Amino acid sequence: MSECALAGLGLRREMLNEFCLAVPQEIDFFEVAPENWMPLGGKLGRQFRQLTEKHRFFCHGLSLSIGGPNELDVDFVKQVKSFLDWHGIEIYSEHLSYCSGKGHMYDLMPIPFTSDAVTHVAKRVRQVQDILERPLILENVSFYAAPGAEMSELQFVTSVLDEADCGLLLDVNNIYVNSVNHGYDPRAFLAAMPTERIRYLHIAGHHVEAEDLIVDTHGAAIVDPVWQLLDDCYRIHGVHPTLLERDFNIPATEVLLAELQQIHSAQQKALQLKDAS
């Protein structure tokens, strides 16, 4: 199997008993938010350690607040490093957003699309990478307003990646969601992403509130236009490890495995087309 043709699943605590008995072959890696697992001890902690000792894990954080206005929470970053070291996890990604100001907002807020914000974020990325002794990978996020924007989302994302010299977690569903909510061509945005910076992909479901409003929920099955955009992504940027996100309304494992198998099929199709060309 190609190291790029991997499909992963977000691990939830309620999955531990099942997957500690056996991990289905459709799952090549798991992804977890370190904040949700760092405090665990007892049986849950032992089960988690059992899985990390035998299987590949990626981490996708929630609380780093890379674009936040206050000083970076260095103690928190050191805690993340210890967690990554202990479990042998090299991949750590976060959202290109912020979630703290004078306190924690428990939501992901859009960073103003300005040149000052690009400089601010890039400086903090370098600081995080120095502490982690690992690359920091940033995810393009869904957003519903762009206060104070001086540039487009595309210009902002690519500028941050360039100035910070960091990797990209390309979320295909977020591109689709934003394209509907903000009226742009998702394929053109996708094609403009820097191939050389892509480290892995996310794909997820969403909720349609109205014809021109989609909410990124990670709580539903993936829709056909997003599957098509994933095919386009593999064709344009090549095959990359791809994570199925499902955060609530979690169906039976067989349903999740069917979506994972669809990812595998799309990856194999893209690799075959590449070999044939």
Coordinates of C-alpha atoms in Angstrom, one line a residue, residues 80-272:
V80 CA 1.0 18.7 23.9
K81 CA 4.7 17.9 23.2
S82 CA 4.9 15.5 26.1
F83 CA 1.7 13.8 24.9
L84 CA 3.1 13.5 21.3
D85 CA 6.4 12.2 22.6
W86 CA 4.8 9.7 25.0
H87 CA 2.6 8.2 22.3
G88 CA 5.1 8.4 19.4
I89 CA 2.9 10.8 17.3
E90 CA 4.7 13.0 14.8
I91 CA 1.8 14.6 13.0
Y92 CA 0.2 17.5 14.8
S93 CA -2.2 19.9 13.0
E94 CA -4.4 22.8 14.2
H95 CA -7.0 25.1 12.8
L96 CA -6.0 28.4 11.1
S97 CA -8.3 30.3 13.5
Y98 CA -8.4 31.4 17.1
C99 CA -10.5 30.4 20.2
S100 CA -9.2 32.7 23.0
G101 CA -9.0 36.3 23.9
K102 CA -9.5 37.4 27.5
G103 CA -10.8 33.8 28.0
H104 CA -11.5 30.6 26.1
M105 CA -14.4 31.0 23.7
Y106 CA -15.0 27.3 23.0
D107 CA -15.5 28.0 19.4
L108 CA -13.2 28.5 16.3
M109 CA -13.3 32.2 15.2
P110 CA -12.0 33.5 11.8
I111 CA -8.8 35.4 11.9
P112 CA -9.0 38.8 10.0
F113 CA -7.7 38.4 6.5
T114 CA -5.0 41.0 6.9
S115 CA -1.2 41.3 6.3
D116 CA -0.7 42.0 10.0
A117 CA -2.6 38.8 10.9
V118 CA -0.4 36.8 8.5
T119 CA 2.8 38.1 10.3
H120 CA 1.3 37.5 13.7
V121 CA 0.2 33.9 12.9
A122 CA 3.5 33.0 11.2
K123 CA 5.5 34.2 14.2
R124 CA 3.4 32.0 16.5
V125 CA 3.7 29.0 14.2
R126 CA 7.5 29.2 14.4
Q127 CA 7.3 29.5 18.2
V128 CA 5.1 26.4 18.4
Q129 CA 7.4 24.4 16.1
D130 CA 10.4 25.3 18.2
I131 CA 8.7 24.0 21.3
L132 CA 7.2 20.9 19.7
E133 CA 10.4 20.0 17.7
R134 CA 7.9 19.0 15.0
P135 CA 6.2 20.8 12.1
L136 CA 2.9 22.4 12.7
I137 CA 0.3 21.7 10.1
L138 CA -2.5 24.3 9.6
E139 CA -6.0 23.5 8.4
N140 CA -8.1 25.8 6.1
V141 CA -11.3 26.4 8.2
S142 CA -14.9 27.0 7.5
F143 CA -16.0 30.5 8.4
Y144 CA -19.3 32.5 8.2
A145 CA -18.0 36.1 8.3
A146 CA -14.8 37.9 7.4
P147 CA -14.5 41.0 9.6
G148 CA -11.9 43.5 8.6
A149 CA -10.8 41.5 5.6
E150 CA -8.1 43.1 3.4
M151 CA -7.5 40.1 1.2
S152 CA -9.4 37.0 0.1
E153 CA -9.5 33.7 2.0
L154 CA -7.3 32.2 -0.6
Q155 CA -4.7 35.0 -0.4
F156 CA -4.7 34.8 3.4
V157 CA -4.3 31.0 3.6
T158 CA -1.5 30.8 1.1
S159 CA 0.3 33.9 2.6
V160 CA 0.3 32.3 6.1
L161 CA 1.7 29.0 4.7
D162 CA 4.4 30.8 2.8
E163 CA 5.5 33.2 5.6
A164 CA 5.3 30.5 8.3
D165 CA 6.8 27.9 6.0
C166 CA 4.5 25.2 7.4
G167 CA 2.4 22.4 6.1
L168 CA -1.3 22.3 5.1
L169 CA -4.1 20.1 6.3
L170 CA -6.5 20.5 3.4
D171 CA -10.1 20.2 4.4
V172 CA -12.1 19.4 1.3
N173 CA -15.5 19.8 3.0
N174 CA -14.5 23.2 4.3
I175 CA -13.7 24.3 0.8
Y176 CA -17.1 23.2 -0.4
V177 CA -18.9 24.8 2.6
N178 CA -17.1 28.1 2.2
S179 CA -17.7 28.1 -1.6
V180 CA -21.5 27.9 -1.1
N181 CA -21.6 30.4 1.8
H182 CA -19.3 32.9 0.1
G183 CA -20.0 32.3 -3.5
Y184 CA -16.8 31.1 -5.1
D185 CA -15.7 28.2 -7.3
P186 CA -14.6 25.4 -5.0
R187 CA -12.5 23.7 -7.8
A188 CA -10.6 26.9 -8.5
F189 CA -9.9 27.4 -4.8
L190 CA -8.8 23.8 -4.5
A191 CA -6.5 24.0 -7.6
A192 CA -4.8 27.2 -6.1
M193 CA -3.7 25.3 -3.0
P194 CA 0.0 24.7 -2.8
T195 CA 0.5 21.0 -3.6
E196 CA 4.0 20.9 -2.0
R197 CA 2.6 22.0 1.4
I198 CA -0.3 19.4 1.7
R199 CA 0.4 16.8 4.4
Y200 CA -3.0 15.2 4.7
L201 CA -6.7 15.8 4.0
H202 CA -10.0 16.0 5.9
I203 CA -13.4 15.1 4.5
A204 CA -16.7 15.3 6.4
G205 CA -20.4 15.9 6.3
H206 CA -22.3 19.1 6.9
H207 CA -25.8 20.5 7.5
V208 CA -27.7 22.5 4.9
E209 CA -29.5 25.4 6.6
A210 CA -30.5 27.1 3.4
E211 CA -29.7 27.2 -0.3
D212 CA -26.8 29.7 0.4
L213 CA -25.9 28.6 4.0
I214 CA -24.1 25.4 5.0
V215 CA -23.0 24.7 8.5
D216 CA -19.8 22.5 8.9
T217 CA -21.1 20.0 11.5
H218 CA -19.2 16.8 11.0
G219 CA -22.5 15.1 11.9
A220 CA -23.8 13.7 8.6
A221 CA -22.8 11.5 5.7
I222 CA -20.5 13.0 3.0
V223 CA -22.5 14.4 0.1
D224 CA -21.8 13.7 -3.6
P225 CA -20.4 17.2 -4.4
V226 CA -17.8 16.7 -1.6
W227 CA -16.9 13.3 -2.9
Q228 CA -16.4 14.8 -6.3
L229 CA -14.2 17.5 -4.9
L230 CA -12.1 14.8 -3.2
D231 CA -11.7 13.1 -6.6
D232 CA -10.6 16.5 -8.0
C233 CA -8.2 17.0 -5.1
Y234 CA -6.5 13.6 -5.8
R235 CA -6.3 14.4 -9.5
I236 CA -4.9 17.9 -9.0
H237 CA -2.6 17.4 -6.0
G238 CA -2.0 13.7 -5.9
V239 CA -3.2 11.1 -3.3
H240 CA -2.7 12.0 0.3
P241 CA -3.7 10.4 3.6
T242 CA -7.4 11.2 4.2
L243 CA -9.3 11.5 7.5
L244 CA -13.0 10.8 7.8
E245 CA -14.4 13.3 10.4
R246 CA -17.5 12.3 12.3
D247 CA -18.0 14.1 15.6
F248 CA -21.6 13.4 16.5
N249 CA -24.6 11.4 15.2
I250 CA -22.0 8.7 15.0
P251 CA -23.5 5.7 13.1
A252 CA -22.6 2.0 13.4
T253 CA -19.1 1.1 12.6
E254 CA -20.1 -0.6 9.4
V255 CA -21.5 2.7 8.1
L256 CA -18.2 4.5 8.9
L257 CA -16.2 1.7 7.3
A258 CA -18.3 2.0 4.1
E259 CA -17.3 5.7 3.9
L260 CA -13.7 4.7 4.6
Q261 CA -13.9 2.2 1.8
Q262 CA -15.2 4.9 -0.5
I263 CA -12.1 6.9 0.3
H264 CA -9.9 3.9 -0.4
S265 CA -11.6 3.4 -3.8
A266 CA -11.2 7.0 -4.8
Q267 CA -7.5 6.8 -3.9
Q268 CA -6.9 3.6 -5.9
K269 CA -8.8 5.1 -8.9
A270 CA -6.6 8.2 -8.8
L271 CA -3.4 6.1 -8.6
Q272 CA -4.5 3.9 -11.5

